Coordinates of C-alpha atoms in Angstrom, one line a residue:
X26 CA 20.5 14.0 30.3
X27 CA 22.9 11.6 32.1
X28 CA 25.4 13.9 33.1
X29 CA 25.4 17.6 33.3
X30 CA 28.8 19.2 32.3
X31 CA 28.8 22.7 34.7
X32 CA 31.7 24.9 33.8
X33 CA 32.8 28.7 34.9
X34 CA 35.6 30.5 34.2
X35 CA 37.2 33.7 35.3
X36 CA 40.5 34.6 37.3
X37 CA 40.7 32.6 40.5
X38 CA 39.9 35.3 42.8
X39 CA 38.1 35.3 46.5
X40 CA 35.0 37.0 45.4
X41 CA 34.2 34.6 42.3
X42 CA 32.3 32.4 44.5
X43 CA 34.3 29.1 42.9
X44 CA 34.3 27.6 46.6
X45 CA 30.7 28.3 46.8
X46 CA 29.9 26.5 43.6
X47 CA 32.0 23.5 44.6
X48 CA 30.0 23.1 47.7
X49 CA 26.8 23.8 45.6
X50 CA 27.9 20.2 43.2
X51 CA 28.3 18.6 46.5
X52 CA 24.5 19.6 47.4
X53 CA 23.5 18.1 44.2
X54 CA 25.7 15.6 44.1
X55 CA 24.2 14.0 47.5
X56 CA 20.7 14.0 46.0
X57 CA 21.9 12.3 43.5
X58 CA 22.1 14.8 40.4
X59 CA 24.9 13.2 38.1
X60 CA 26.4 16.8 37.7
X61 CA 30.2 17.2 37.0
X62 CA 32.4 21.0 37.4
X63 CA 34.9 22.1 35.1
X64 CA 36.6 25.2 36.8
X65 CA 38.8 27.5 34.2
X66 CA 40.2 29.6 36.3
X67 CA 44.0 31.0 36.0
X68 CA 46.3 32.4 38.8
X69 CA 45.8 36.3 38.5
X70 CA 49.2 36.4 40.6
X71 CA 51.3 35.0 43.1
X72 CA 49.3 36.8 45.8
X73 CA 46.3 34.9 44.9
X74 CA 47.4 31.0 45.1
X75 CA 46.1 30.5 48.8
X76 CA 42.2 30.7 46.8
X77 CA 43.3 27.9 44.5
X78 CA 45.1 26.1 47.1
X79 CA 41.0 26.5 49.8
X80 CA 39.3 25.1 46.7
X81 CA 41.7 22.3 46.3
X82 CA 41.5 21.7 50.2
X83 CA 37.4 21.9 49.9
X84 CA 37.2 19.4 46.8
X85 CA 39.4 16.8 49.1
X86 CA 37.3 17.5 52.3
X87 CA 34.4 16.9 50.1
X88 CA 35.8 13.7 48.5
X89 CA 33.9 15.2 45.5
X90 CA 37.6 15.5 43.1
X91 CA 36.6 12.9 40.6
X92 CA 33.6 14.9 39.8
X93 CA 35.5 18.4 39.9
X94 CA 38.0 19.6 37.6
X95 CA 40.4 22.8 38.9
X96 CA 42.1 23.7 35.8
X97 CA 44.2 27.2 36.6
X98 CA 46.0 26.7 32.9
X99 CA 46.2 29.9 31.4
X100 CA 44.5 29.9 27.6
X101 CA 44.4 31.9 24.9
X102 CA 40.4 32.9 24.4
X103 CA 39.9 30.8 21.5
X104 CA 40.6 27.5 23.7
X105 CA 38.7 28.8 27.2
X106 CA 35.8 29.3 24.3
X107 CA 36.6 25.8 23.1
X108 CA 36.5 24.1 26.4
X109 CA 33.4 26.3 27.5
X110 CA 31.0 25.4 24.3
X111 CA 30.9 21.8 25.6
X112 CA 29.4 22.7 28.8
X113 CA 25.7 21.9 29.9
X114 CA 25.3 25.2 31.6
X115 CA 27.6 27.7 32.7
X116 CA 27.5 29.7 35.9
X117 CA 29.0 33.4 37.7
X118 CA 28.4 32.7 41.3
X119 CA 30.3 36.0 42.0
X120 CA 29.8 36.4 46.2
X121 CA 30.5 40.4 45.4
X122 CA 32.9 43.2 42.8
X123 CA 33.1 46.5 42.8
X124 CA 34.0 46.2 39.1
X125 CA 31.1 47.7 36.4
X126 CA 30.7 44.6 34.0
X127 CA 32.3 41.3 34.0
X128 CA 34.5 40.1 31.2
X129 CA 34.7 36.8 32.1
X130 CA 30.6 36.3 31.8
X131 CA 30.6 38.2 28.6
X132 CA 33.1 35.7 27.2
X133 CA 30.9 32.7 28.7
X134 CA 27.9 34.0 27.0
X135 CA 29.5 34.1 23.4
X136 CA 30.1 30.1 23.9
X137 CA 26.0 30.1 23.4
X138 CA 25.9 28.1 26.0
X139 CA 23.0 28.8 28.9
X140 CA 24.8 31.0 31.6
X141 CA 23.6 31.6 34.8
X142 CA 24.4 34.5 37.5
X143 CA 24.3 35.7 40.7
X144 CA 22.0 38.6 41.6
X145 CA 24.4 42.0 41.5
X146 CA 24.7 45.2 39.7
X147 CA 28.3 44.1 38.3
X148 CA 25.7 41.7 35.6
X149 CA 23.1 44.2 34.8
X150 CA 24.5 44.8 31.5
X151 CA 23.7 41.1 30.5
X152 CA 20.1 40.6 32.4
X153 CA 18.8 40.0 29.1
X154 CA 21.2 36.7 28.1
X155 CA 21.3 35.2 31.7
X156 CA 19.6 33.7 34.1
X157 CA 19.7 34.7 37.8
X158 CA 20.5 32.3 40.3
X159 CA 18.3 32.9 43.7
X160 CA 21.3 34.6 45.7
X161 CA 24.9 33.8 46.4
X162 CA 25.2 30.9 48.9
X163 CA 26.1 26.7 48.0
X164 CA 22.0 26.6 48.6
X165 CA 20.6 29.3 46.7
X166 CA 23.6 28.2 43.7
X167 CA 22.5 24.4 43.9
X168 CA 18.5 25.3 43.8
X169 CA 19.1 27.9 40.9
X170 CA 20.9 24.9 38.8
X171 CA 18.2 22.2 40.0
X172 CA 15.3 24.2 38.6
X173 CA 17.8 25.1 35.3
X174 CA 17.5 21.3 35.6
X175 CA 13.9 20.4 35.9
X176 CA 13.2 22.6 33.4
X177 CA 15.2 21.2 30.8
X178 CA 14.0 17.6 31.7
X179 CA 9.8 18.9 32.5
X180 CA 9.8 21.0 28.8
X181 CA 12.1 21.1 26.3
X182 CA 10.6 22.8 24.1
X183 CA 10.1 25.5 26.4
X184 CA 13.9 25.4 27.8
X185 CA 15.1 25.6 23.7
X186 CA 12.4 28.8 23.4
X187 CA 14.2 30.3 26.3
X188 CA 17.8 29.8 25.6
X189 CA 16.8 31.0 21.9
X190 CA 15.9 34.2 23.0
X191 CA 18.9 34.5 25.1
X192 CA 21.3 33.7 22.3
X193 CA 19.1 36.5 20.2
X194 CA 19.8 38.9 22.8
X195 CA 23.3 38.2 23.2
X196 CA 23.7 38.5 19.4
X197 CA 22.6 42.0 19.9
X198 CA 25.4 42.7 22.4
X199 CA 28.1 41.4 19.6
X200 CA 30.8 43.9 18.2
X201 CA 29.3 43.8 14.6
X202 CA 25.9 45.4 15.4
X203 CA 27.5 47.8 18.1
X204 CA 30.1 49.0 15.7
X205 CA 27.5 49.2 12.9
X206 CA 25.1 51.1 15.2
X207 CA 28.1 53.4 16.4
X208 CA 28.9 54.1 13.2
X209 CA 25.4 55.2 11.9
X210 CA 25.0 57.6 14.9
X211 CA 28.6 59.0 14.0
X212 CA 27.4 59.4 10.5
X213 CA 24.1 61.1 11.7
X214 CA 25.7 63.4 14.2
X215 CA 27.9 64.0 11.1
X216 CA 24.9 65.0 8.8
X217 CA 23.5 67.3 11.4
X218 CA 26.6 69.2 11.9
X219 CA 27.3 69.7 8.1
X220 CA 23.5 70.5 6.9

């Protein structure tokens, strides 16, 4: 490819890792990986602007802006959805939560588009339709999306035989199956009750 599109998306808070991604398209960017960042990330409130207003401050020190996009519009999930499906590769650099599962990933991984996460426990429920990065710094972020990357360019074949499987997994995860298979253990707890 020419250019690789690299979104993320979530609520622009300090543990998302957003500044440590920026500073991970720098990396790239200075070895000369044509990579661009599309951040979708909305205010969660008015006690969380001074994040937006570091990652503003660190795209400008970087002199990297007309390669990043900071977009903290608040859309409905049918346009984040919209603007995420035309992304290259998608990534979760969350630097820590003491939340169970992440909504914001789960939403990423229904644009079918190849997603890419940190190493913590807050993901577990998705190992099977992501890719881990190496760990949570700009390096370890910038090597996980170079060898994302090379493999793409290296094997195609093999990088469409992976991200298949990850969309079949993913499908798995979707509300139709789990409602149908909730339903059939409600109907055979049901039948064992009654017979």
């Amino acid at each position: 490819k020419d250019e690789w599109i690299i979104s993320s998306y979530g609520f622009c808070l300090p543990h998302k890792g957003f500044l440590e991604l920026i500073q991970a398209i720098y990396l790239l960017r200075e070895q000369g990986i044509n990579v661009k960042l599309e951040l979708y990330t909305s205010i969660y409130n008015k006690d969380y602007e001074y994040v937006v207003k570091q990652l503003e401050e660190e795209i400008f020190s970087l002199s990297i802006s007309n390669y990043v996009l900071l977009d903290t519009s608040y859309y409905p999930d049918s346009d984040s959805l919209n603007k995420l499906s035309k992304s290259d590769l998608l990534i979760f650099p969350y630097q820590n939560s003491n939340e169970s599962s992440s909504a914001a990933v789960r939403h990423g991984i229904s644009s079918g588009k190849p997603t890419m996460v940190t190493p913590l426990n807050i993901f577990d429920d998705v190992l099977r339709c992501v890719d881990l990065l190496p760990g949570f710094d700009k390096y370890s972020i910038s090597k996980g999306i170079l060898n994302h990357i090379a493999l793409r360019e290296n094997d195609i074949t093999d990088y469409n035989k992976v991200h298949q499987n990850r969309l079949k997994n993913a499908q798995a995860y979707s509300f139709k199956k789990l409602s149908s298979r909730l339903n059939n253990m409600i109907q055979a707890y049901e039948n064992d009750i009654y017979s």
